Short mmCIF file of C-alpha atoms in Angstrom, two decimals:
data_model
loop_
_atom_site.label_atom_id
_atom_site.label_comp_id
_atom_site.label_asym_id
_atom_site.label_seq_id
_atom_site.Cartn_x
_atom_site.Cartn_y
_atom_site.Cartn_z
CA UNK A 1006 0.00 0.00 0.00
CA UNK A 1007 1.36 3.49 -0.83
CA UNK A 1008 0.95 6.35 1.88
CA UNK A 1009 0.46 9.38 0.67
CA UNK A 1010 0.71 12.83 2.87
CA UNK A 1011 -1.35 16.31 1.70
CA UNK A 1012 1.70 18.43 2.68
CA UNK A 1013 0.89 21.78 3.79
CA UNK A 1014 3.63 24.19 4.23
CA UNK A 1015 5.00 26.95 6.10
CA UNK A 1016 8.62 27.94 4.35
CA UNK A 1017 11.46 28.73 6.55
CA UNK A 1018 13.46 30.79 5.01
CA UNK A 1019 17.11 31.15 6.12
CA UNK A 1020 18.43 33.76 3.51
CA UNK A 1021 18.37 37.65 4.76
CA UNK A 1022 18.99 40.44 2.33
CA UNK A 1023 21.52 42.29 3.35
CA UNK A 1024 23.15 45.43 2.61
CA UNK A 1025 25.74 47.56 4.33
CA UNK A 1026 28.37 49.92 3.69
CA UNK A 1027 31.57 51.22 5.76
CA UNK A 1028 33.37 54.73 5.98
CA UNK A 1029 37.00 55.16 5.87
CA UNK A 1030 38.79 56.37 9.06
CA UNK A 1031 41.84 57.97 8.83
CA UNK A 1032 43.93 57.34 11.88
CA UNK A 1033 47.23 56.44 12.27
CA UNK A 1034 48.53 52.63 11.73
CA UNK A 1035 51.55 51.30 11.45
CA UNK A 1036 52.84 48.66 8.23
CA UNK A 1037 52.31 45.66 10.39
CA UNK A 1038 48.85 46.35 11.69
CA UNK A 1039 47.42 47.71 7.94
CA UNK A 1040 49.25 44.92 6.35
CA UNK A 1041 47.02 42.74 9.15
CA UNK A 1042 43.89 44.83 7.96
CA UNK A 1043 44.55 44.09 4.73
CA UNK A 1044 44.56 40.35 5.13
CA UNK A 1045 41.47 40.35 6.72
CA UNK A 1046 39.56 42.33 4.08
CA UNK A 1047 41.32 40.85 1.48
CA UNK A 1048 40.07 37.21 2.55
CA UNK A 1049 36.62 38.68 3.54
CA UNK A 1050 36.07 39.32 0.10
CA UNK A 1051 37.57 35.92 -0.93
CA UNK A 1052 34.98 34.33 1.18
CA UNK A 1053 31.67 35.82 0.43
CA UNK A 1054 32.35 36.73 -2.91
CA UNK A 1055 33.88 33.75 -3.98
CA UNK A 1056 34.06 30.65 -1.42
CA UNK A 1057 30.22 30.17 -0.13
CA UNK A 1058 28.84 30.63 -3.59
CA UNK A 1059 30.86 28.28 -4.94
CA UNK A 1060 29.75 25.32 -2.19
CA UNK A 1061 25.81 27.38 -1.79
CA UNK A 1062 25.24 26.38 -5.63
CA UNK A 1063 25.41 22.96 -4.83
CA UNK A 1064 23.54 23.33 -1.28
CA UNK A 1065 21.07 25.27 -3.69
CA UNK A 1066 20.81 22.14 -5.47
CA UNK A 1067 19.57 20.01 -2.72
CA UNK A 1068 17.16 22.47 -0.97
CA UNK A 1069 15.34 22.70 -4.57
CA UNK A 1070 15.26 18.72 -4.46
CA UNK A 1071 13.96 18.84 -1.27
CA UNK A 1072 11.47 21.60 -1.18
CA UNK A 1073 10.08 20.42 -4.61
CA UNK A 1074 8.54 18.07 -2.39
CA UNK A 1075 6.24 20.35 -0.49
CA UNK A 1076 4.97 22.39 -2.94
CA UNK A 1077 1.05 24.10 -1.70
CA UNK A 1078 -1.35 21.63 -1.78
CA UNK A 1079 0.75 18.73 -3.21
CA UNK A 1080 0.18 15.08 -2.54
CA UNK A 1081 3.32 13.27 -1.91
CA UNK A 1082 4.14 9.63 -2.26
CA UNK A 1083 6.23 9.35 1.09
CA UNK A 1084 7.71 6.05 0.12
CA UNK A 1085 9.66 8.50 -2.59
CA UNK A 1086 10.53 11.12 -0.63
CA UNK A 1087 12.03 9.19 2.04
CA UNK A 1088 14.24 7.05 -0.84
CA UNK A 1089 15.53 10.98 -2.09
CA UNK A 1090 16.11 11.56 1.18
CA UNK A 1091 18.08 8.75 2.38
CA UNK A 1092 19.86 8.10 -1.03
CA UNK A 1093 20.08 11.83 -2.52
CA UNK A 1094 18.94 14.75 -0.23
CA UNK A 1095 20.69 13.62 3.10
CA UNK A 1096 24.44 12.71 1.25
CA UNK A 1097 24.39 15.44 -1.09
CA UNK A 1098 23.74 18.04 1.84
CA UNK A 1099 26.38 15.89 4.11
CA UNK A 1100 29.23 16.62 1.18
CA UNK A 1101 28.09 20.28 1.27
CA UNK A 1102 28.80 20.53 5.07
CA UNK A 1103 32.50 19.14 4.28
CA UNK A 1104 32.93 21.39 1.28
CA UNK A 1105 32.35 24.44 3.62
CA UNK A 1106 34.49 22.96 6.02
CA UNK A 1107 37.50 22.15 3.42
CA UNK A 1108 37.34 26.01 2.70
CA UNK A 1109 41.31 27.08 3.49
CA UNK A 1110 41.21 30.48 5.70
CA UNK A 1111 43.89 31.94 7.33
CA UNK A 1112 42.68 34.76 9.38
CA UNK A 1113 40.78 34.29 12.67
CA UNK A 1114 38.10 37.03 11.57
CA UNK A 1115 36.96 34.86 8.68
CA UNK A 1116 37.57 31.74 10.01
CA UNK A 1117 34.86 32.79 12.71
CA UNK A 1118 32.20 33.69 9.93
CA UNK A 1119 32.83 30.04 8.59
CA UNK A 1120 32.37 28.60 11.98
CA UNK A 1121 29.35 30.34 12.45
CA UNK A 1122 27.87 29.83 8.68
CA UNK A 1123 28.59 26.31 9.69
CA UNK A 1124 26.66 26.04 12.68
CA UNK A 1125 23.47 27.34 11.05
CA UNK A 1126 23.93 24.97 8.24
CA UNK A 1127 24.85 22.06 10.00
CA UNK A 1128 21.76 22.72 12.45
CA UNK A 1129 19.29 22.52 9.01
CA UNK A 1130 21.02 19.37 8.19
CA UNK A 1131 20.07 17.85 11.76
CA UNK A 1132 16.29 19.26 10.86
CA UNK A 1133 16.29 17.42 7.37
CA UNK A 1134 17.40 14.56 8.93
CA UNK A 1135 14.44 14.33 11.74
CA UNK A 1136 11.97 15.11 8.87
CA UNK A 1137 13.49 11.76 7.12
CA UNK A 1138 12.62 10.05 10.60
CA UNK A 1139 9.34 11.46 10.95
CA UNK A 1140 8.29 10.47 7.76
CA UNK A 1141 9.72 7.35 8.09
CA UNK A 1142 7.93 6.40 11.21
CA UNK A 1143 5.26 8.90 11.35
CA UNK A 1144 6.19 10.69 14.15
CA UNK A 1145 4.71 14.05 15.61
CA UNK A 1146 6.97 14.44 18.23
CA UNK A 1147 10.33 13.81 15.79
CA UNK A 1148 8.31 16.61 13.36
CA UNK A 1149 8.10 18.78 15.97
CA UNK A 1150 11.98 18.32 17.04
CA UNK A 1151 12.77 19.30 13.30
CA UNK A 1152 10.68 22.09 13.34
CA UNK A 1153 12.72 23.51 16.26
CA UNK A 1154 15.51 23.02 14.67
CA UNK A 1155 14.65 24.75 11.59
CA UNK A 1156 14.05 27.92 13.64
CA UNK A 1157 17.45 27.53 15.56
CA UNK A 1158 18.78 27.14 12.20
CA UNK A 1159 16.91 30.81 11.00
CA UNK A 1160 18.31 32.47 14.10
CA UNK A 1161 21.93 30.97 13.64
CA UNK A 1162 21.98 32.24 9.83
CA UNK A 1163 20.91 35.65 10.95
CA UNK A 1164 24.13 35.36 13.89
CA UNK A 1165 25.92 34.88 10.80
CA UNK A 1166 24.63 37.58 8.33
CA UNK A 1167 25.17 40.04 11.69
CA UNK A 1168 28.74 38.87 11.84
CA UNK A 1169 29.42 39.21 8.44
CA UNK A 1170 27.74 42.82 8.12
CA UNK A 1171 29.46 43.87 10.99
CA UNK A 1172 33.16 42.62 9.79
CA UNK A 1173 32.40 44.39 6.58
CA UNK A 1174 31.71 47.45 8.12
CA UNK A 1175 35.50 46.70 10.20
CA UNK A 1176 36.86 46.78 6.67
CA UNK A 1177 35.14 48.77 4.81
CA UNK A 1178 33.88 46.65 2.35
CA UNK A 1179 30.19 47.01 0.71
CA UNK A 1180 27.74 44.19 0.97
CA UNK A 1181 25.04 44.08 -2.07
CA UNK A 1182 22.06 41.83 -2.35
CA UNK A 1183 21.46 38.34 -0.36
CA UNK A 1184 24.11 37.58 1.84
CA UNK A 1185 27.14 36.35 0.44
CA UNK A 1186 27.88 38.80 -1.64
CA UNK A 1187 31.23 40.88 -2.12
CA UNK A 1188 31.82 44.38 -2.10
CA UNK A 1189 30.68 46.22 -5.71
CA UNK A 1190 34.54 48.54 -4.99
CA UNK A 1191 36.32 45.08 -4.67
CA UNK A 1192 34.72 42.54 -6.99
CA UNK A 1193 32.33 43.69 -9.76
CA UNK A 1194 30.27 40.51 -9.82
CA UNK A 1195 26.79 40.02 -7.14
CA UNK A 1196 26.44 36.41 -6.04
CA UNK A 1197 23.15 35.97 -4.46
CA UNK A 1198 22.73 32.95 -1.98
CA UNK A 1199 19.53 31.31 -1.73
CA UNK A 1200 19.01 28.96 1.16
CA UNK A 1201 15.58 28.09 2.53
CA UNK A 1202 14.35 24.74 4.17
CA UNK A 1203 10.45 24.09 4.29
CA UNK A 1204 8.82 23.22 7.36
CA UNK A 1205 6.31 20.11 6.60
CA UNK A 1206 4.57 21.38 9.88
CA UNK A 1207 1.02 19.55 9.24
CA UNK A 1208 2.69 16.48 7.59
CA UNK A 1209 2.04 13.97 10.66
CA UNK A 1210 -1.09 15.20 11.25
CA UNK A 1211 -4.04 12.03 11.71
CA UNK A 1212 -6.32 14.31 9.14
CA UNK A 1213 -3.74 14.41 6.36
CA UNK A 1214 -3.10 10.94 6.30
CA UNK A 1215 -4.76 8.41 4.03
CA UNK A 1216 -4.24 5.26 2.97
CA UNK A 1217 -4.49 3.61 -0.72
CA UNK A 1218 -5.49 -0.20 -1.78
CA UNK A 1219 -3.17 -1.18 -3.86
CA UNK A 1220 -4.73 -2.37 -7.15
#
């Protein structure tokens, strides 16, 4: 027998525009602490401009996989999603996780933002993964634990968008668009990040399950 869910959703979206701009201070510095400065900014831009958008396009990738699953009103075959997740969905996010944690950094400033952009990322992984076990076993309480963690993943993306705004400001460099992008003076090129995770928040409810004979 097949078990189909009516999927309702509510999206939780973990992409904040963001947009920013520094002013120049002239003070005094010596070579060693503006050649410092310099480092920082230099692999600032390296990182949002360059680095997350190169691992977020295939993160993109997945979340379109797996939100193409809860589309409004859609009936889902649950005996297919689980398979994409546990064969497709769950890996392929798993090898973007190492990808952003294979990214080479050499200043502690930017290493931070990575730490942190990990964190929230990781933290929608952990979701995905309880929505794969309340689906499997049609489980409320599991649903409920992802949707938690879907919102601690929201409010650790915008620790990291806050982070990043504010170390831009440090340096002086120009954020543009959705986060991840570099600063229009450094890099000509806007890189928008998009990065959402859909909260199946009725799916294990009694009233949107039904069963069907098979034929």
């Amino acid at each position: 027998m097949k078990r189909r869910l009516l999927m309702t959703m509510m999206a939780m979206v973990l992409v904040f525009s963001l947009a920013g701009c520094g002013s120049k201070k002239d003070e005094p510095t010596t070579a060693a602490s503006t050649e410092a400065e310099s480092e920082v900014k230099d692999e600032l831009i390296q990182f949002i401009g360059t680095d997350i958008p190169k691992v977020e396009a295939d993160e993109a990738a997945v979340m379109k996989s797996y939100n193409s699953y809860f589309a409004e009103g859609a009936t889902i075959d649950t005996d297919t999603l689980l398979k994409d997740l546990t064969d497709n969905i769950i890996p392929k996010y798993k090898a973007f996780l190492d990808s952003v944690q294979a990214i080479e950094l050499k200043t502690d400033e930017v290493k931070a933002l990575r730490d942190l952009y990990y964190d929230a990322m990781n933290t929608q992984y952990e979701a995905i993964q309880k929505v794969q076990a309340a689906v499997k076993n049609k489980d409320k309480d599991v649903q409920n634990e992802a949707k938690k963690l879907l919102s601690s993943a929201q409010s650790k993306y915008t620790a990291y968008n806050d982070a990043v705004y504010a170390l831009a400001q440090k340096e002086n460099v120009t954020l543009n668009g959705e986060i991840a992008t570099t600063a229009t003076t450094e890099a000509g090129s806007t890189t928008e990040a998009n990065t959402e995770a859909i909260d199946p928040s009725e799916a294990m409810t009694d009233d949107t399950v039904t069963t069907e004979a098979a034929e």
